[in-house]
XYZ file of C-alpha atoms in Angstrom:
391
model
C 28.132 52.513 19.945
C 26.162 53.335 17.007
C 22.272 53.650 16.972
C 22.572 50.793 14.220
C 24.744 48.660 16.279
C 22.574 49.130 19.284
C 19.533 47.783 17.032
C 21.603 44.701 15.903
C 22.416 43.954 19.374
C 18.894 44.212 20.644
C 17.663 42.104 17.880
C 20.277 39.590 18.470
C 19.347 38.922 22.293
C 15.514 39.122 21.147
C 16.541 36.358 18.624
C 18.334 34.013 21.064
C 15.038 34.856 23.511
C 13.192 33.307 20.826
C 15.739 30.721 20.179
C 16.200 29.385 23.691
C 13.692 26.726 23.856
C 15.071 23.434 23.740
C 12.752 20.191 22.778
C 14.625 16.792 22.985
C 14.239 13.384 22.267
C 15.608 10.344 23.992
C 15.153 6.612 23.460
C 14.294 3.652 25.217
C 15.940 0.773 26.339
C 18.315 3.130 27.893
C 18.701 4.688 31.195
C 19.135 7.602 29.891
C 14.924 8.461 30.585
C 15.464 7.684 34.240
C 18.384 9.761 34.821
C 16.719 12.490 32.682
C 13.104 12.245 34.806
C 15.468 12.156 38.356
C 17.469 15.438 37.193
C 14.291 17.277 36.561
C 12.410 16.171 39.713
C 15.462 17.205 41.455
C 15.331 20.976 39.638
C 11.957 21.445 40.637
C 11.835 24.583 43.143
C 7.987 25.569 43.379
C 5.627 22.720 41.590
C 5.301 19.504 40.087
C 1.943 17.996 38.586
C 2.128 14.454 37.324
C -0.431 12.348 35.487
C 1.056 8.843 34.922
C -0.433 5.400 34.127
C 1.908 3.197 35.441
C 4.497 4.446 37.794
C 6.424 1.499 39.595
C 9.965 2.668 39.732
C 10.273 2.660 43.107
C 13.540 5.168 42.703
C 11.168 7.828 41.034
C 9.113 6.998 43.635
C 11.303 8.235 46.227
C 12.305 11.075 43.926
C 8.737 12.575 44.703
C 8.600 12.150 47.696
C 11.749 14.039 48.660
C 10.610 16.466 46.736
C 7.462 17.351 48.382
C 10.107 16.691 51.812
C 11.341 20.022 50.666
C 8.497 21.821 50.214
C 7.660 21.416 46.589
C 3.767 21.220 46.027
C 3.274 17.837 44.216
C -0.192 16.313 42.401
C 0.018 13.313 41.044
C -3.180 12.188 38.939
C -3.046 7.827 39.142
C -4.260 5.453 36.121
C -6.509 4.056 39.189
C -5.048 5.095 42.550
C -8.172 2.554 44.173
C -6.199 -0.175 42.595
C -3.059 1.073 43.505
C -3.957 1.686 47.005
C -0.409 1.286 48.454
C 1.133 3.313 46.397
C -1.487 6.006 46.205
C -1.367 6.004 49.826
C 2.279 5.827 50.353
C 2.612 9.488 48.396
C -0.256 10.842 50.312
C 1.781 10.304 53.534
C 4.294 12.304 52.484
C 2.046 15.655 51.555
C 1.520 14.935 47.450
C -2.372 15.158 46.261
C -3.169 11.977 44.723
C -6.315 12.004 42.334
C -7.640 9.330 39.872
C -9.844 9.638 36.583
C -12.595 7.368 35.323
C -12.196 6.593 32.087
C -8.520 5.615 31.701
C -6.012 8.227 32.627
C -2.745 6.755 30.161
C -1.037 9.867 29.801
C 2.526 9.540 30.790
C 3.775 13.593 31.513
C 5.268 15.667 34.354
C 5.427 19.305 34.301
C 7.765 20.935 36.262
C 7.375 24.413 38.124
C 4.494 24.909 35.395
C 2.280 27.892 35.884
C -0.764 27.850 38.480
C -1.226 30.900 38.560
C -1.763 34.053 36.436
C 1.407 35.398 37.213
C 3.489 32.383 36.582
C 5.243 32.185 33.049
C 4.969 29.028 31.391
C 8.103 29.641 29.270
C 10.245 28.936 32.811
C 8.628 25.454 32.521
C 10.292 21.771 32.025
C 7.841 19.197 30.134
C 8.839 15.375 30.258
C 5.754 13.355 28.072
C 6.160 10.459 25.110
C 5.124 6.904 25.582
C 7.185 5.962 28.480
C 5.765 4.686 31.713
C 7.925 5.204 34.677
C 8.749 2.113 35.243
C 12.177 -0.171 35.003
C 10.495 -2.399 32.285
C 9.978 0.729 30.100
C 13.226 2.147 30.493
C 15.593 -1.015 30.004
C 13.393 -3.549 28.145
C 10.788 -1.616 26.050
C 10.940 0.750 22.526
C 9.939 3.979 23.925
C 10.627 8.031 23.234
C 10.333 10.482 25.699
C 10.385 14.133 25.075
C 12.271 16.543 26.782
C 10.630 20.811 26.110
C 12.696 23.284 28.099
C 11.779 26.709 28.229
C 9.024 26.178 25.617
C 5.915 27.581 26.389
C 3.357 26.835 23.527
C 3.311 22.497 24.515
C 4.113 23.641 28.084
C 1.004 25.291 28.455
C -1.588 22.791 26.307
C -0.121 20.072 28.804
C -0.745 22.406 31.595
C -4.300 22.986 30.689
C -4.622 19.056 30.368
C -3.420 18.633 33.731
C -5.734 21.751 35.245
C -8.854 19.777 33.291
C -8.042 16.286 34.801
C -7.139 17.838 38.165
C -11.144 19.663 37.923
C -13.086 16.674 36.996
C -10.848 13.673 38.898
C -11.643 12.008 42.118
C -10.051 12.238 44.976
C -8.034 9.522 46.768
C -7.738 10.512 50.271
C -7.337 14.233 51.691
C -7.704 17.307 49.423
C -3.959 18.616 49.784
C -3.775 21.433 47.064
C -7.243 23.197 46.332
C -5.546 25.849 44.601
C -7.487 27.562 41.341
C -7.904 25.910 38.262
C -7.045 28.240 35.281
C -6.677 28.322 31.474
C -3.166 29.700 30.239
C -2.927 31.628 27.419
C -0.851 30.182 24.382
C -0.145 30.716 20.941
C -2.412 27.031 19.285
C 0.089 24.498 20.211
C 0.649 20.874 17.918
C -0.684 18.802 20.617
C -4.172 17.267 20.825
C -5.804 15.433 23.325
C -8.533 12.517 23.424
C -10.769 14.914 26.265
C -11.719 16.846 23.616
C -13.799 13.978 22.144
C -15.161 13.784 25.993
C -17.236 15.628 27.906
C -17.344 16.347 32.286
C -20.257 14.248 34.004
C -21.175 13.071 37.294
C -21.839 9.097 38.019
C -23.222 8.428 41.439
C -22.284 12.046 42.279
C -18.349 11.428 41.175
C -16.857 13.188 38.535
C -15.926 11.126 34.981
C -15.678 11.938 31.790
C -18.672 10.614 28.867
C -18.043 10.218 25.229
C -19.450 12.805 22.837
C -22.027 10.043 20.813
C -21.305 11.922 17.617
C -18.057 11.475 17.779
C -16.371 8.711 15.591
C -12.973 9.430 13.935
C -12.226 11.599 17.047
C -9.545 14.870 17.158
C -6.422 12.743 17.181
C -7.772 9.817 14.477
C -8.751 12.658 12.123
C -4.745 14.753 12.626
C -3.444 11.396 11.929
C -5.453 11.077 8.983
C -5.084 14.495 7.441
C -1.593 14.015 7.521
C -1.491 10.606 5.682
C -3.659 11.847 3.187
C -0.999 14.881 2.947
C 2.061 12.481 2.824
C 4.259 12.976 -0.956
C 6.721 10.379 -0.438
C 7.202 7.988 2.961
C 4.850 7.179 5.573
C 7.175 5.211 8.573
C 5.409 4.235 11.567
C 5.959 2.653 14.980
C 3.456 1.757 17.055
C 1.956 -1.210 19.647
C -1.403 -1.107 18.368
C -3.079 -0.820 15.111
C -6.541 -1.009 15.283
C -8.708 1.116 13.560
C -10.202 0.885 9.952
C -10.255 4.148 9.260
C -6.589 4.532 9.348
C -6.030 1.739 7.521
C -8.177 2.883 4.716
C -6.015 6.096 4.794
C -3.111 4.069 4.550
C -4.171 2.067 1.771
C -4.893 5.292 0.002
C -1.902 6.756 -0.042
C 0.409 3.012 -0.809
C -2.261 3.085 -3.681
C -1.151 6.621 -5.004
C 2.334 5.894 -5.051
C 3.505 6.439 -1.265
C 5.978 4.052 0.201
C 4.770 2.660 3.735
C 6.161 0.766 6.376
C 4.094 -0.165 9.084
C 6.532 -1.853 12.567
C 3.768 -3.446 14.456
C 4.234 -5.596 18.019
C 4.530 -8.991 18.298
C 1.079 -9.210 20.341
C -0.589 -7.795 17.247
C 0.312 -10.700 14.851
C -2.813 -12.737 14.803
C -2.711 -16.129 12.743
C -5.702 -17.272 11.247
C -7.095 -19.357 14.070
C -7.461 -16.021 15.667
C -10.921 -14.376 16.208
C -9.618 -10.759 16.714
C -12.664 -8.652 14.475
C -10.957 -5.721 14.842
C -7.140 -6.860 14.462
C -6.595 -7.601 10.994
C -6.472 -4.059 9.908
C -2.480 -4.821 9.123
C -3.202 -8.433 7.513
C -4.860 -5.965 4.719
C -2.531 -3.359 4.233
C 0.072 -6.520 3.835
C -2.217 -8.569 1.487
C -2.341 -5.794 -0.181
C 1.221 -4.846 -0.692
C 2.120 -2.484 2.014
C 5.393 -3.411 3.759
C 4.534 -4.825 7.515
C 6.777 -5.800 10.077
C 6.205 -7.380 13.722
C 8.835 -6.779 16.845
C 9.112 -10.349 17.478
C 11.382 -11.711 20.872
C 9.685 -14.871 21.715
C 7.746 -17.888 19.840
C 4.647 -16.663 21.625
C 3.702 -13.164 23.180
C 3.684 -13.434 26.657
C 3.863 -10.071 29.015
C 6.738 -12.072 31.405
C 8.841 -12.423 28.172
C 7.968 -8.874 25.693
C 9.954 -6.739 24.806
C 7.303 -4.697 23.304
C 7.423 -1.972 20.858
C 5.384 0.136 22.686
C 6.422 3.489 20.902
C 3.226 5.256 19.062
C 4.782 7.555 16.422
C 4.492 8.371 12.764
C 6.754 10.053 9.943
C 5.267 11.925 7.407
C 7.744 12.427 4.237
C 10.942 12.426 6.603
C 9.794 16.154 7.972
C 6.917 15.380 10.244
C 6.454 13.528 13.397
C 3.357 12.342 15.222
C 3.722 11.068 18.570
C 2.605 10.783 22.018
C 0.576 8.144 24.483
C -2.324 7.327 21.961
C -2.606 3.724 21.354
C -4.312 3.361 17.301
C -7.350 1.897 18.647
C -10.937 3.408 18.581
C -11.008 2.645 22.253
C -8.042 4.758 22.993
C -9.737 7.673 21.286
C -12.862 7.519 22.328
C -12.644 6.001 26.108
C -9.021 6.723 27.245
C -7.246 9.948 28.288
C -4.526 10.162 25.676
C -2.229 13.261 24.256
C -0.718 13.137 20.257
C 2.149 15.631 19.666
C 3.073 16.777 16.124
C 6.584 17.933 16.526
C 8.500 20.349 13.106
C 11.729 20.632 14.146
C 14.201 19.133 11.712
C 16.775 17.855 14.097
C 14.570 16.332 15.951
C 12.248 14.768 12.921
C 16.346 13.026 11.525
C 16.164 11.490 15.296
C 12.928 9.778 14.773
C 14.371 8.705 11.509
C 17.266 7.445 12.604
C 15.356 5.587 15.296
C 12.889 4.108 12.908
C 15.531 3.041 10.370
C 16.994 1.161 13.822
C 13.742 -0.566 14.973
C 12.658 -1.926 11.044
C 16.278 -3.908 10.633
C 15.847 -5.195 14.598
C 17.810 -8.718 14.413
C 20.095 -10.794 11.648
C 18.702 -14.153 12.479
C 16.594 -16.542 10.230
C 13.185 -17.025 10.934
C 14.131 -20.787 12.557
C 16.310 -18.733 14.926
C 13.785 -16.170 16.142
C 11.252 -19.083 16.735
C 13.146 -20.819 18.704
C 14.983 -18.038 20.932
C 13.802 -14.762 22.181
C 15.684 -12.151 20.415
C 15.126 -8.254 18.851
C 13.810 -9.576 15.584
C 11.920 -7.939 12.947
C 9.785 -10.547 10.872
C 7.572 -9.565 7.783
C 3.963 -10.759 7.884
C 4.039 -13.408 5.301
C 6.658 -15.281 7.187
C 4.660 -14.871 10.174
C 1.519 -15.919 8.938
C 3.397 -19.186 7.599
C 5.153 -20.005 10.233
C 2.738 -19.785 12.875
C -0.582 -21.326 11.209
């Protein structure tokens, strides 16, 4: 072999080195996430640390557990394991550290075999996070992504510092299980922010919690989201269960002023009629007074938990070749008082899939307005019909 064929070679395996992380998308309802989550607990030969906010799926549930049956070291950071005593409990009995944050923990991530210790490489690493809860609602009734990073170290080890900064300043429920050493790991800067930077670590009563910085306001995930609407040429296509916070609205107005074509898919629970007194919910009535395109998820005449089938994803599309996404509800509160993560994800494959999913979700349902009153269906309805019909 030739000295130049030798160097071809070489860079050829350092290219597929480079090329060998794999990032995913899947969508919900389907049980694809469940399947996905119980394959990757199953993989798991050394670690797993997850923080989740609701986690009812009683088949996940036993998932963990027989993984820490075979020796895996599991922590598990709760929404509130004091409210969720049984559960909480239940896990501890079977050797997994349970710990709980105050204020609210509403990630939704598992890392698997992640590093927790210096000599542990973060690119061997599986990373599930999105806006999925692991529950059976989430997976076969709600709209939902979940992310799938294999072998891809940069998100692999911002989540993994997340997790090592809850794990430090979170209470515990019952025994301390895993003490091990809590430890920064070294990445390349990563497109993934998270809501404890507008935080900082405090004690109440002696108990570890986290404090909003008081100069804080549009916070480190408000002001990404921002930036990038302000940056947006074209489209602006977002998904999400919330929407309330004037500042992104403003931004949004902005750019539907300069020429940019927005669609905001809202749910149902955040259609407010005029009788109403929401202050801080008609941040979409604006933007749709005002011309931008709004649509609401709608599946029954009124919202009721028992009967939603909620949009619950939180994502945005920037020109058709950026996506924001993650846990983070668009609320001030979320920002400022909840644990939350927001993802900005390149990669043009999976940017089309978002696409494709969003083009899905705005043309939900072919019935009239009449019909999605008086059934529950997968509807989309714009806000002028809404505001008519229900007032």
């Amino acid at each position: 072999m030739s000295k130049y064929s030798l160097l071809a070679c070489l860079f050829c395996l350092l290219l597929c080195a480079e090329c060998s992380a794999e990032i995913k998308v899947l969508f919900a309802p389907s049980s694809d996430i469940p399947t996905t989550i119980e394959t990757t607990l199953d993989k798991a030969e050394q670690r797993i640390d997850l923080a989740i906010y609701s986690f009812s799926d009683r088949r996940l549930q036993t998932r963990l557990k027989a993984a820490a049956k075979r020796g895996i070291q599991v922590r598990v950071i709760l929404h509130n394991a004091r409210k969720n005593e049984k559960l909480a409990s239940a896990l501890e009995a079977e050797n997994i550290d349970v710990r709980y944050t105050t204020p609210v923990m509403h990630h939704k991530f598992v890392i698997i075999d992640g590093p927790r210790t210096e000599k542990d490489d973060p690119a061997k690493t599986t990373l599930l996070t999105g806006s999925c809860n692991w529950s059976r609602s989430a997976y076969s009734r709600f709209d939902e992504d979940m992310l799938h990073f294999a072998d891809e170290p940069t998100f692999v080890a911002a989540f993994q510092n997340q997790f090592n900064h809850l794990w430090q300043h979170s209470r515990e429920f019952g025994e301390t299980i895993y003490s091990g050493p809590n430890f920064q790991v070294g990445f390349d800067e990563a497109d993934v922010l998270f809501t404890s930077a507008n935080m900082k670590p405090a004690l109440y009563r002696g108990q570890p919690t986290f404090r909003t910085t008081a100069t804080m306001k549009t916070g480190v995930c408000g002001l990404q989201l921002i930036r990038s609407i302000d940056g947006a040429k074209s489209t602006i296509k977002i998904a999400t269960t919330h929407f309330r916070r004037e500042d992104i609205q403003k931004a949004l107005l902005h750019a539907h002023d300069r020429g940019v074509k927005v669609q905001l898919l809202l749910d149902q629970q955040e259609f407010h009629s005029e009788k109403t007194k929401i202050s801080n919910a008609r941040f979409d009535e604006a933007l749709s007074k005002a011309g931008v395109n709004v649509r609401y998820k709608v599946y029954s005449r009124y919202w009721d938990y028992r009967t939603a089938l909620q949009m619950h994803c939180k994502y945005m599309i920037v020109d058709d070749s950026v996506v924001h996404t993650g846990s983070l509800n668009w609320s001030e509160n979320s920002e400022l008082k909840t644990l939350e993560n927001l993802l900005t994800l390149r990669v043009p494959d999976l940017v089309d899939e978002y696409v494709k999913r969003f083009e899905l979700q705005w043309s939900y349902g072919s019935g009239t307005l009449p019909a999605l009153l008086e059934n529950p269906c997968l509807g989309t309805i714009p806000f002028s019909d809404l505001s008519t019909a229900f007032d």
